[in-house]
PDB file of C-alpha atoms and ligand atoms in Angstrom:
ATOM      1  CA  MET I  51      38.189-172.482   1.318  1.00  0.00           C
ATOM      2  CA  ARG I  52      36.073-169.549   0.158  1.00  0.00           C
ATOM      3  CA  PRO I  53      32.580-169.249   1.632  1.00  0.00           C
ATOM      4  CA  PHE I  54      29.339-169.406  -0.389  1.00  0.00           C
ATOM      5  CA  ILE I  55      27.691-166.100   0.446  1.00  0.00           C
ATOM      6  CA  TYR I  56      24.010-165.151   0.278  1.00  0.00           C
ATOM      7  CA  ALA I  57      23.862-161.354   0.203  1.00  0.00           C
ATOM      8  CA  ALA I  58      20.690-159.263   0.291  1.00  0.00           C
ATOM      9  CA  ASN I  59      20.637-155.800  -1.262  1.00  0.00           C
ATOM     10  CA  TRP I  60      17.554-154.011  -0.014  1.00  0.00           C
ATOM     11  CA  LYS I  61      18.327-150.815  -1.958  1.00  0.00           C
ATOM     12  CA  LEU I  62      16.094-147.941  -0.798  1.00  0.00           C
ATOM     13  CA  ASN I  63      13.486-150.196   0.788  1.00  0.00           C
ATOM     14  CA  LYS I  64      12.300-150.908   4.340  1.00  0.00           C
ATOM     15  CA  SER I  65      11.812-148.455   7.174  1.00  0.00           C
ATOM     16  CA  PRO I  66      13.146-149.272  10.663  1.00  0.00           C
ATOM     17  CA  ARG I  67       9.728-150.715  11.568  1.00  0.00           C
ATOM     18  CA  GLU I  68       9.632-152.870   8.444  1.00  0.00           C
ATOM     19  CA  THR I  69      13.235-153.941   9.071  1.00  0.00           C
ATOM     20  CA  LYS I  70      12.344-155.230  12.540  1.00  0.00           C
ATOM     21  CA  ALA I  71       9.330-157.118  11.227  1.00  0.00           C
ATOM     22  CA  PHE I  72      11.445-158.673   8.459  1.00  0.00           C
ATOM     23  CA  PHE I  73      14.125-159.981  10.820  1.00  0.00           C
ATOM     24  CA  GLN I  74      11.604-161.430  13.246  1.00  0.00           C
ATOM     25  CA  ASP I  75      10.238-163.614  10.447  1.00  0.00           C
ATOM     26  CA  PHE I  76      13.562-164.279   8.729  1.00  0.00           C
ATOM     27  CA  MET I  77      15.520-165.254  11.833  1.00  0.00           C
ATOM     28  CA  ALA I  78      12.798-167.488  13.217  1.00  0.00           C
ATOM     29  CA  ALA I  79      12.966-169.479   9.977  1.00  0.00           C
ATOM     30  CA  ALA I  80      16.806-169.286   9.897  1.00  0.00           C
ATOM     31  CA  GLY I  81      17.064-170.893  13.345  1.00  0.00           C
ATOM     32  CA  GLY I  82      16.976-174.238  11.605  1.00  0.00           C
ATOM     33  CA  ALA I  83      18.495-175.433   8.372  1.00  0.00           C
ATOM     34  CA  ASN I  84      20.218-172.254   7.220  1.00  0.00           C
ATOM     35  CA  ALA I  85      22.076-171.398  10.406  1.00  0.00           C
ATOM     36  CA  LYS I  86      25.501-172.414   9.063  1.00  0.00           C
ATOM     37  CA  LYS I  87      25.324-170.472   5.800  1.00  0.00           C
ATOM     38  CA  SER I  88      27.088-167.155   5.306  1.00  0.00           C
ATOM     39  CA  VAL I  89      24.389-164.465   4.996  1.00  0.00           C
ATOM     40  CA  VAL I  90      24.778-160.695   4.805  1.00  0.00           C
ATOM     41  CA  PHE I  91      22.159-157.965   4.526  1.00  0.00           C
ATOM     42  CA  PHE I  92      22.974-154.624   2.912  1.00  0.00           C
ATOM     43  CA  VAL I  93      20.312-152.447   4.502  1.00  0.00           C
ATOM     44  CA  PRO I  94      19.540-148.737   4.025  1.00  0.00           C
ATOM     45  CA  ALA I  95      21.644-146.541   6.325  1.00  0.00           C
ATOM     46  CA  LEU I  96      18.631-145.097   8.141  1.00  0.00           C
ATOM     47  CA  SER I  97      17.422-148.611   9.011  1.00  0.00           C
ATOM     48  CA  PHE I  98      20.853-149.901  10.041  1.00  0.00           C
ATOM     49  CA  GLN I  99      20.320-149.412  13.784  1.00  0.00           C
ATOM     50  CA  ALA I 100      16.971-151.188  13.584  1.00  0.00           C
ATOM     51  CA  ALA I 101      18.624-154.081  11.746  1.00  0.00           C
ATOM     52  CA  CYS I 102      21.285-154.384  14.490  1.00  0.00           C
ATOM     53  CA  GLU I 103      18.682-154.383  17.226  1.00  0.00           C
ATOM     54  CA  ALA I 104      16.410-156.820  15.417  1.00  0.00           C
ATOM     55  CA  THR I 105      19.140-159.338  14.568  1.00  0.00           C
ATOM     56  CA  GLU I 106      20.552-159.171  18.096  1.00  0.00           C
ATOM     57  CA  ALA I 107      17.150-159.644  19.719  1.00  0.00           C
ATOM     58  CA  ALA I 108      16.220-162.512  17.428  1.00  0.00           C
ATOM     59  CA  ALA I 109      19.649-164.121  17.840  1.00  0.00           C
ATOM     60  CA  ALA I 110      19.391-163.953  21.636  1.00  0.00           C
ATOM     61  CA  ALA I 111      15.951-165.552  21.513  1.00  0.00           C
ATOM     62  CA  LEU I 112      17.308-168.338  19.306  1.00  0.00           C
ATOM     63  CA  GLY I 113      20.571-168.839  21.217  1.00  0.00           C
ATOM     64  CA  MET I 114      22.683-167.714  18.256  1.00  0.00           C
ATOM     65  CA  SER I 115      25.823-165.616  18.448  1.00  0.00           C
ATOM     66  CA  THR I 116      26.089-162.150  16.921  1.00  0.00           C
ATOM     67  CA  ALA I 117      29.625-161.112  17.809  1.00  0.00           C
ATOM     68  CA  PRO I 118      31.935-162.273  16.510  1.00  0.00           C
ATOM     69  CA  LYS I 119      29.589-163.434  13.751  1.00  0.00           C
ATOM     70  CA  VAL I 120      31.486-166.582  12.950  1.00  0.00           C
ATOM     71  CA  SER I 121      30.040-169.400  15.026  1.00  0.00           C
ATOM     72  CA  ALA I 122      28.085-172.282  13.546  1.00  0.00           C
ATOM     73  CA  ARG I 123      24.861-170.645  14.687  1.00  0.00           C
ATOM     74  CA  SER I 124      25.592-167.033  14.036  1.00  0.00           C
ATOM     75  CA  ALA I 125      23.178-164.269  13.107  1.00  0.00           C
ATOM     76  CA  PRO I 126      23.384-162.717   9.639  1.00  0.00           C
ATOM     77  CA  ALA I 127      26.086-160.108   9.125  1.00  0.00           C
ATOM     78  CA  LEU I 128      25.046-156.572   8.248  1.00  0.00           C
ATOM     79  CA  GLY I 129      26.477-154.155   5.739  1.00  0.00           C
ATOM     80  CA  ILE I 130      25.925-150.744   4.220  1.00  0.00           C
ATOM     81  CA  GLN I 131      25.110-150.218   0.547  1.00  0.00           C
ATOM     82  CA  ASN I 132      27.480-147.293   0.030  1.00  0.00           C
ATOM     83  CA  ALA I 133      29.490-144.804   2.051  1.00  0.00           C
ATOM     84  CA  TYR I 134      31.939-142.018   1.337  1.00  0.00           C
ATOM     85  CA  PHE I 135      35.679-142.677   1.247  1.00  0.00           C
ATOM     86  CA  GLU I 136      36.391-139.904   3.748  1.00  0.00           C
ATOM     87  CA  THR I 137      35.346-140.749   7.282  1.00  0.00           C
ATOM     88  CA  GLN I 138      34.375-137.272   8.480  1.00  0.00           C
ATOM     89  CA  GLY I 139      34.355-133.613   7.554  1.00  0.00           C
ATOM     90  CA  ALA I 140      32.515-131.199   5.288  1.00  0.00           C
ATOM     91  CA  PHE I 141      30.717-133.792   3.123  1.00  0.00           C
ATOM     92  CA  THR I 142      27.067-132.918   3.614  1.00  0.00           C
ATOM     93  CA  GLY I 143      24.705-135.823   3.114  1.00  0.00           C
ATOM     94  CA  GLU I 144      27.313-138.566   3.030  1.00  0.00           C
ATOM     95  CA  ASN I 145      27.671-141.588   5.315  1.00  0.00           C
ATOM     96  CA  SER I 146      30.862-142.645   7.059  1.00  0.00           C
ATOM     97  CA  MET I 147      32.379-146.115   6.909  1.00  0.00           C
ATOM     98  CA  SER I 148      33.959-145.695  10.328  1.00  0.00           C
ATOM     99  CA  VAL I 149      30.549-144.897  11.846  1.00  0.00           C
ATOM    100  CA  ALA I 150      29.050-147.903  10.062  1.00  0.00           C
ATOM    101  CA  LYS I 151      31.789-150.065  11.554  1.00  0.00           C
ATOM    102  CA  GLU I 152      31.154-148.644  15.019  1.00  0.00           C
ATOM    103  CA  MET I 153      27.448-149.421  14.626  1.00  0.00           C
ATOM    104  CA  GLY I 154      28.127-153.059  13.780  1.00  0.00           C
ATOM    105  CA  ALA I 155      28.587-153.236  10.009  1.00  0.00           C
ATOM    106  CA  ALA I 156      30.799-156.062   8.791  1.00  0.00           C
ATOM    107  CA  TRP I 157      30.574-155.245   5.069  1.00  0.00           C
ATOM    108  CA  VAL I 158      30.324-152.365   2.632  1.00  0.00           C
ATOM    109  CA  LEU I 159      28.879-152.800  -0.853  1.00  0.00           C
ATOM    110  CA  VAL I 160      30.794-150.779  -3.428  1.00  0.00           C
ATOM    111  CA  GLY I 161      29.997-150.020  -7.064  1.00  0.00           C
ATOM    112  CA  HIS I 162      26.457-151.331  -7.468  1.00  0.00           C
ATOM    113  CA  SER I 163      25.317-150.514 -11.006  1.00  0.00           C
ATOM    114  CA  GLU I 164      22.757-148.069  -9.606  1.00  0.00           C
ATOM    115  CA  ARG I 165      25.616-146.183  -7.931  1.00  0.00           C
ATOM    116  CA  ARG I 166      27.587-146.217 -11.177  1.00  0.00           C
ATOM    117  CA  THR I 167      24.735-145.111 -13.440  1.00  0.00           C
ATOM    118  CA  ILE I 168      22.367-142.966 -11.318  1.00  0.00           C
ATOM    119  CA  PHE I 169      25.027-141.439  -9.064  1.00  0.00           C
ATOM    120  CA  ASN I 170      27.817-141.297 -11.657  1.00  0.00           C
ATOM    121  CA  GLU I 171      30.368-143.165  -9.566  1.00  0.00           C
ATOM    122  CA  THR I 172      33.537-143.788 -11.509  1.00  0.00           C
ATOM    123  CA  ASP I 173      36.029-146.643 -11.284  1.00  0.00           C
ATOM    124  CA  ALA I 174      38.552-144.244  -9.723  1.00  0.00           C
ATOM    125  CA  ASN I 175      36.064-143.102  -7.095  1.00  0.00           C
ATOM    126  CA  LEU I 176      35.095-146.698  -6.330  1.00  0.00           C
ATOM    127  CA  ALA I 177      38.727-147.734  -5.932  1.00  0.00           C
ATOM    128  CA  LYS I 178      39.017-145.131  -3.174  1.00  0.00           C
ATOM    129  CA  LYS I 179      35.938-146.623  -1.509  1.00  0.00           C
ATOM    130  CA  VAL I 180      37.409-150.131  -1.630  1.00  0.00           C
ATOM    131  CA  GLU I 181      40.575-148.834   0.034  1.00  0.00           C
ATOM    132  CA  ALA I 182      38.535-146.880   2.595  1.00  0.00           C
ATOM    133  CA  GLY I 183      36.433-149.924   3.467  1.00  0.00           C
ATOM    134  CA  PHE I 184      39.535-151.967   4.230  1.00  0.00           C
ATOM    135  CA  ALA I 185      41.085-149.069   6.164  1.00  0.00           C
ATOM    136  CA  GLN I 186      38.014-149.017   8.414  1.00  0.00           C
ATOM    137  CA  GLY I 187      38.083-152.771   9.015  1.00  0.00           C
ATOM    138  CA  LEU I 188      35.094-153.552   6.799  1.00  0.00           C
ATOM    139  CA  LYS I 189      34.828-156.391   4.299  1.00  0.00           C
ATOM    140  CA  VAL I 190      34.254-155.107   0.786  1.00  0.00           C
ATOM    141  CA  MET I 191      31.921-156.499  -1.882  1.00  0.00           C
ATOM    142  CA  LEU I 192      32.630-154.867  -5.252  1.00  0.00           C
ATOM    143  CA  CYS I 193      29.916-155.028  -7.930  1.00  0.00           C
ATOM    144  CA  ILE I 194      30.856-155.223 -11.583  1.00  0.00           C
ATOM    145  CA  GLY I 195      28.916-156.022 -14.735  1.00  0.00           C
ATOM    146  CA  GLU I 196      28.146-155.092 -18.309  1.00  0.00           C
ATOM    147  CA  THR I 197      25.132-153.343 -19.832  1.00  0.00           C
ATOM    148  CA  LEU I 198      23.060-155.011 -22.541  1.00  0.00           C
ATOM    149  CA  ASN I 199      24.693-152.850 -25.220  1.00  0.00           C
ATOM    150  CA  GLU I 200      28.135-153.877 -23.980  1.00  0.00           C
ATOM    151  CA  ARG I 201      27.172-157.579 -24.010  1.00  0.00           C
ATOM    152  CA  GLU I 202      25.739-157.320 -27.504  1.00  0.00           C
ATOM    153  CA  ALA I 203      28.914-155.579 -28.663  1.00  0.00           C
ATOM    154  CA  GLY I 204      30.985-158.501 -27.344  1.00  0.00           C
ATOM    155  CA  GLN I 205      32.583-156.340 -24.631  1.00  0.00           C
ATOM    156  CA  THR I 206      31.501-158.243 -21.505  1.00  0.00           C
ATOM    157  CA  MET I 207      34.922-159.566 -20.506  1.00  0.00           C
ATOM    158  CA  LYS I 208      36.648-156.271 -21.275  1.00  0.00           C
ATOM    159  CA  VAL I 209      34.141-154.349 -19.110  1.00  0.00           C
ATOM    160  CA  VAL I 210      34.387-156.632 -16.082  1.00  0.00           C
ATOM    161  CA  GLU I 211      38.169-156.752 -16.434  1.00  0.00           C
ATOM    162  CA  THR I 212      38.453-152.955 -16.505  1.00  0.00           C
ATOM    163  CA  GLN I 213      36.111-152.535 -13.530  1.00  0.00           C
ATOM    164  CA  SER I 214      37.963-155.196 -11.498  1.00  0.00           C
ATOM    165  CA  LEU I 215      41.467-153.971 -12.292  1.00  0.00           C
ATOM    166  CA  ALA I 216      40.568-150.388 -11.371  1.00  0.00           C
ATOM    167  CA  ALA I 217      39.885-151.550  -7.816  1.00  0.00           C
ATOM    168  CA  LEU I 218      43.104-153.555  -7.490  1.00  0.00           C
ATOM    169  CA  THR I 219      45.286-150.670  -6.381  1.00  0.00           C
ATOM    170  CA  PRO I 220      48.624-151.465  -4.726  1.00  0.00           C
ATOM    171  CA  THR I 221      47.010-150.901  -1.301  1.00  0.00           C
ATOM    172  CA  VAL I 222      44.153-153.254  -2.126  1.00  0.00           C
ATOM    173  CA  ARG I 223      46.516-155.902  -3.501  1.00  0.00           C
ATOM    174  CA  ALA I 224      48.553-155.785  -0.288  1.00  0.00           C
ATOM    175  CA  LYS I 225      45.369-156.198   1.756  1.00  0.00           C
ATOM    176  CA  LEU I 226      44.146-159.135  -0.341  1.00  0.00           C
ATOM    177  CA  ALA I 227      47.457-160.955   0.036  1.00  0.00           C
ATOM    178  CA  GLN I 228      46.895-160.863   3.802  1.00  0.00           C
ATOM    179  CA  ALA I 229      43.107-161.261   4.021  1.00  0.00           C
ATOM    180  CA  PRO I 230      41.462-162.494   0.796  1.00  0.00           C
ATOM    181  CA  HIS I 231      38.255-163.467   2.636  1.00  0.00           C
ATOM    182  CA  GLU I 232      37.595-159.807   3.349  1.00  0.00           C
ATOM    183  CA  PHE I 233      36.870-159.138  -0.311  1.00  0.00           C
ATOM    184  CA  ALA I 234      34.211-160.460  -2.667  1.00  0.00           C
ATOM    185  CA  LEU I 235      33.299-159.660  -6.244  1.00  0.00           C
ATOM    186  CA  ALA I 236      29.646-159.582  -7.289  1.00  0.00           C
ATOM    187  CA  TYR I 237      29.182-160.108 -11.020  1.00  0.00           C
ATOM    188  CA  GLU I 238      25.885-158.430 -11.866  1.00  0.00           C
ATOM    189  CA  PRO I 239      25.009-158.062 -15.536  1.00  0.00           C
ATOM    190  CA  VAL I 240      23.152-154.745 -15.582  1.00  0.00           C
ATOM    191  CA  TRP I 241      20.533-156.128 -17.996  1.00  0.00           C
ATOM    192  CA  ALA I 242      19.600-158.779 -15.402  1.00  0.00           C
ATOM    193  CA  ILE I 243      19.188-156.497 -12.378  1.00  0.00           C
ATOM    194  CA  GLY I 244      15.549-156.070 -11.411  1.00  0.00           C
ATOM    195  CA  THR I 245      14.389-157.091 -14.876  1.00  0.00           C
ATOM    196  CA  GLY I 246      13.405-160.723 -14.315  1.00  0.00           C
ATOM    197  CA  LYS I 247      15.896-161.607 -17.108  1.00  0.00           C
ATOM    198  CA  VAL I 248      18.380-163.844 -15.326  1.00  0.00           C
ATOM    199  CA  ALA I 249      21.662-164.794 -16.997  1.00  0.00           C
ATOM    200  CA  THR I 250      21.711-168.449 -17.982  1.00  0.00           C
ATOM    201  CA  PRO I 251      23.900-170.607 -15.726  1.00  0.00           C
ATOM    202  CA  GLU I 252      26.324-170.949 -18.659  1.00  0.00           C
ATOM    203  CA  GLN I 253      26.484-167.179 -19.312  1.00  0.00           C
ATOM    204  CA  ALA I 254      27.131-166.479 -15.633  1.00  0.00           C
ATOM    205  CA  SER I 255      29.661-169.263 -15.210  1.00  0.00           C
ATOM    206  CA  GLU I 256      31.631-168.148 -18.277  1.00  0.00           C
ATOM    207  CA  VAL I 257      32.149-164.705 -16.723  1.00  0.00           C
ATOM    208  CA  HIS I 258      32.891-166.122 -13.264  1.00  0.00           C
ATOM    209  CA  GLN I 259      35.579-168.379 -14.686  1.00  0.00           C
ATOM    210  CA  PHE I 260      37.053-165.455 -16.612  1.00  0.00           C
ATOM    211  CA  LEU I 261      37.143-163.429 -13.379  1.00  0.00           C
ATOM    212  CA  ARG I 262      38.768-166.258 -11.429  1.00  0.00           C
ATOM    213  CA  ALA I 263      41.467-166.490 -14.110  1.00  0.00           C
ATOM    214  CA  LEU I 264      41.937-162.727 -13.980  1.00  0.00           C
ATOM    215  CA  LEU I 265      42.300-162.758 -10.179  1.00  0.00           C
ATOM    216  CA  THR I 266      44.741-165.651 -10.459  1.00  0.00           C
ATOM    217  CA  LYS I 267      46.849-163.749 -12.994  1.00  0.00           C
ATOM    218  CA  GLU I 268      46.813-160.545 -10.952  1.00  0.00           C
ATOM    219  CA  LEU I 269      47.005-161.855  -7.385  1.00  0.00           C
ATOM    220  CA  GLY I 270      48.374-165.385  -7.623  1.00  0.00           C
ATOM    221  CA  ALA I 271      46.441-168.645  -7.307  1.00  0.00           C
ATOM    222  CA  GLN I 272      46.577-168.853  -3.530  1.00  0.00           C
ATOM    223  CA  THR I 273      44.905-165.476  -2.988  1.00  0.00           C
ATOM    224  CA  ALA I 274      42.500-165.764  -5.934  1.00  0.00           C
ATOM    225  CA  GLU I 275      41.193-169.122  -4.745  1.00  0.00           C
ATOM    226  CA  GLU I 276      40.019-167.554  -1.481  1.00  0.00           C
ATOM    227  CA  ILE I 277      37.951-164.742  -3.019  1.00  0.00           C
ATOM    228  CA  SER I 278      34.225-165.447  -3.427  1.00  0.00           C
ATOM    229  CA  ILE I 279      32.624-164.345  -6.696  1.00  0.00           C
ATOM    230  CA  LEU I 280      28.864-163.903  -6.372  1.00  0.00           C
ATOM    231  CA  TYR I 281      26.274-163.700  -9.143  1.00  0.00           C
ATOM    232  CA  GLY I 282      23.483-161.108  -9.007  1.00  0.00           C
ATOM    233  CA  GLY I 283      20.587-160.350 -11.322  1.00  0.00           C
ATOM    234  CA  SER I 284      17.018-161.607 -10.873  1.00  0.00           C
ATOM    235  CA  VAL I 285      18.038-164.521  -8.624  1.00  0.00           C
ATOM    236  CA  LYS I 286      15.019-166.394  -7.269  1.00  0.00           C
ATOM    237  CA  ALA I 287      14.461-169.751  -5.571  1.00  0.00           C
ATOM    238  CA  GLU I 288      13.527-171.209  -8.970  1.00  0.00           C
ATOM    239  CA  ASN I 289      16.882-170.405 -10.612  1.00  0.00           C
ATOM    240  CA  ALA I 290      19.224-170.421  -7.568  1.00  0.00           C
ATOM    241  CA  LYS I 291      19.976-174.127  -7.608  1.00  0.00           C
ATOM    242  CA  ALA I 292      21.032-174.302 -11.259  1.00  0.00           C
ATOM    243  CA  LEU I 293      23.159-171.148 -10.928  1.00  0.00           C
ATOM    244  CA  GLY I 294      24.719-172.198  -7.614  1.00  0.00           C
ATOM    245  CA  GLN I 295      25.886-175.518  -9.056  1.00  0.00           C
ATOM    246  CA  MET I 296      27.875-173.877 -11.842  1.00  0.00           C
ATOM    247  CA  PRO I 297      31.672-173.800 -11.594  1.00  0.00           C
ATOM    248  CA  GLY I 298      32.936-170.513 -10.228  1.00  0.00           C
ATOM    249  CA  ILE I 299      29.686-169.245  -8.687  1.00  0.00           C
ATOM    250  CA  ASP I 300      30.280-168.718  -4.957  1.00  0.00           C
ATOM    251  CA  GLY I 301      27.100-167.014  -3.847  1.00  0.00           C
ATOM    252  CA  PHE I 302      24.333-164.620  -4.796  1.00  0.00           C
ATOM    253  CA  LEU I 303      23.633-160.923  -4.442  1.00  0.00           C
ATOM    254  CA  VAL I 304      19.853-160.662  -4.367  1.00  0.00           C
ATOM    255  CA  GLY I 305      17.748-157.524  -4.722  1.00  0.00           C
ATOM    256  CA  GLY I 306      13.988-157.901  -5.143  1.00  0.00           C
ATOM    257  CA  ALA I 307      13.667-161.433  -3.772  1.00  0.00           C
ATOM    258  CA  SER I 308      15.556-160.496  -0.590  1.00  0.00           C
ATOM    259  CA  LEU I 309      12.782-158.164   0.526  1.00  0.00           C
ATOM    260  CA  ASP I 310      10.538-161.064   1.416  1.00  0.00           C
ATOM    261  CA  PRO I 311      11.774-163.281   4.272  1.00  0.00           C
ATOM    262  CA  LYS I 312      10.260-166.426   2.782  1.00  0.00           C
ATOM    263  CA  ALA I 313      11.564-165.762  -0.736  1.00  0.00           C
ATOM    264  CA  PHE I 314      15.099-165.087   0.521  1.00  0.00           C
ATOM    265  CA  GLN I 315      15.013-168.142   2.789  1.00  0.00           C
ATOM    266  CA  ALA I 316      13.919-170.196  -0.200  1.00  0.00           C
ATOM    267  CA  ILE I 317      17.005-169.030  -2.135  1.00  0.00           C
ATOM    268  CA  ILE I 318      19.266-169.888   0.797  1.00  0.00           C
ATOM    269  CA  SER I 319      17.685-173.330   1.074  1.00  0.00           C
ATOM    270  CA  ALA I 320      17.606-174.051  -2.689  1.00  0.00           C
TER     271      ALA I 320
HETATM  272  C1  PEP N 225      20.675-156.113  -7.066  1.00  0.00           C
HETATM  273  O1  PEP N 225      20.055-155.126  -6.721  1.00  0.00           O
HETATM  274  O2  PEP N 225      21.881-156.195  -6.813  1.00  0.00           O
HETATM  275  C2  PEP N 225      19.964-157.179  -7.751  1.00  0.00           C
HETATM  276  C3  PEP N 225      20.636-158.194  -8.208  1.00  0.00           C
HETATM  277  O3  PEP N 225      18.604-157.029  -7.900  1.00  0.00           O
HETATM  278  P1  PEP N 225      17.564-158.159  -8.397  1.00  0.00           P
HETATM  279  O4  PEP N 225      17.860-159.425  -7.624  1.00  0.00           O
HETATM  280  O5  PEP N 225      16.218-157.586  -8.059  1.00  0.00           O
HETATM  281  O6  PEP N 225      17.781-158.339  -9.857  1.00  0.00           O
END
């Protein structure tokens, strides 16, 4: 049974001090109703240590477990928003997945549209990052999605298919056959990210069902059924319930609304 995942993408927001303040508020509220839900925070690399310390301190105060983060009352998992596919060497300015793992990361986010457009990351480059994440023992969340021009040109399914297939290298396929829960897709229409223009539940569900069929064709039904497919793009408490009830939607990747502990809790509780 695939989990329903609530993932926060903080992008380049929150200093270590702000990170600690956030988790104090968020975890105090999470001690109750949301404790059993699968929650992951993709925090900026320079605030990662602060996030570890804050979630551990809050979890201890609340009697929750942090490691392994699988019990009924476990603290949120943490992830990094990007890292290089090489683990060390002459790569000035890059971050290492193996170091992230050592510091306590459970997940790596790969291929966010801002990485693809602002930092020119290609499908081939991202495929290497998916492989590297698995090689370092991280779970991988791969973002895919079409631009407005691509949607208007009727190319949505072709775009998400191409982006997904590029990541399904033989190494990745072998990994997924063994551990499908360590991978998630996040369908994020680029025109809905940070714009307030959310996809309708029907628009999102149509793509999610297409992706499930694609995974089934490529990986077999047993593996495909275990892979969560999240929706991202202007998710808020007001639209989370309708989206979350649609067939094929297995969670949310949330940007703006995840920066506020109450707003993110409201999405998790919706
Ligand atoms: C995102 O950054 O992945 C995202 C979906 O942002 P927002 O929720 O702000 O649209």
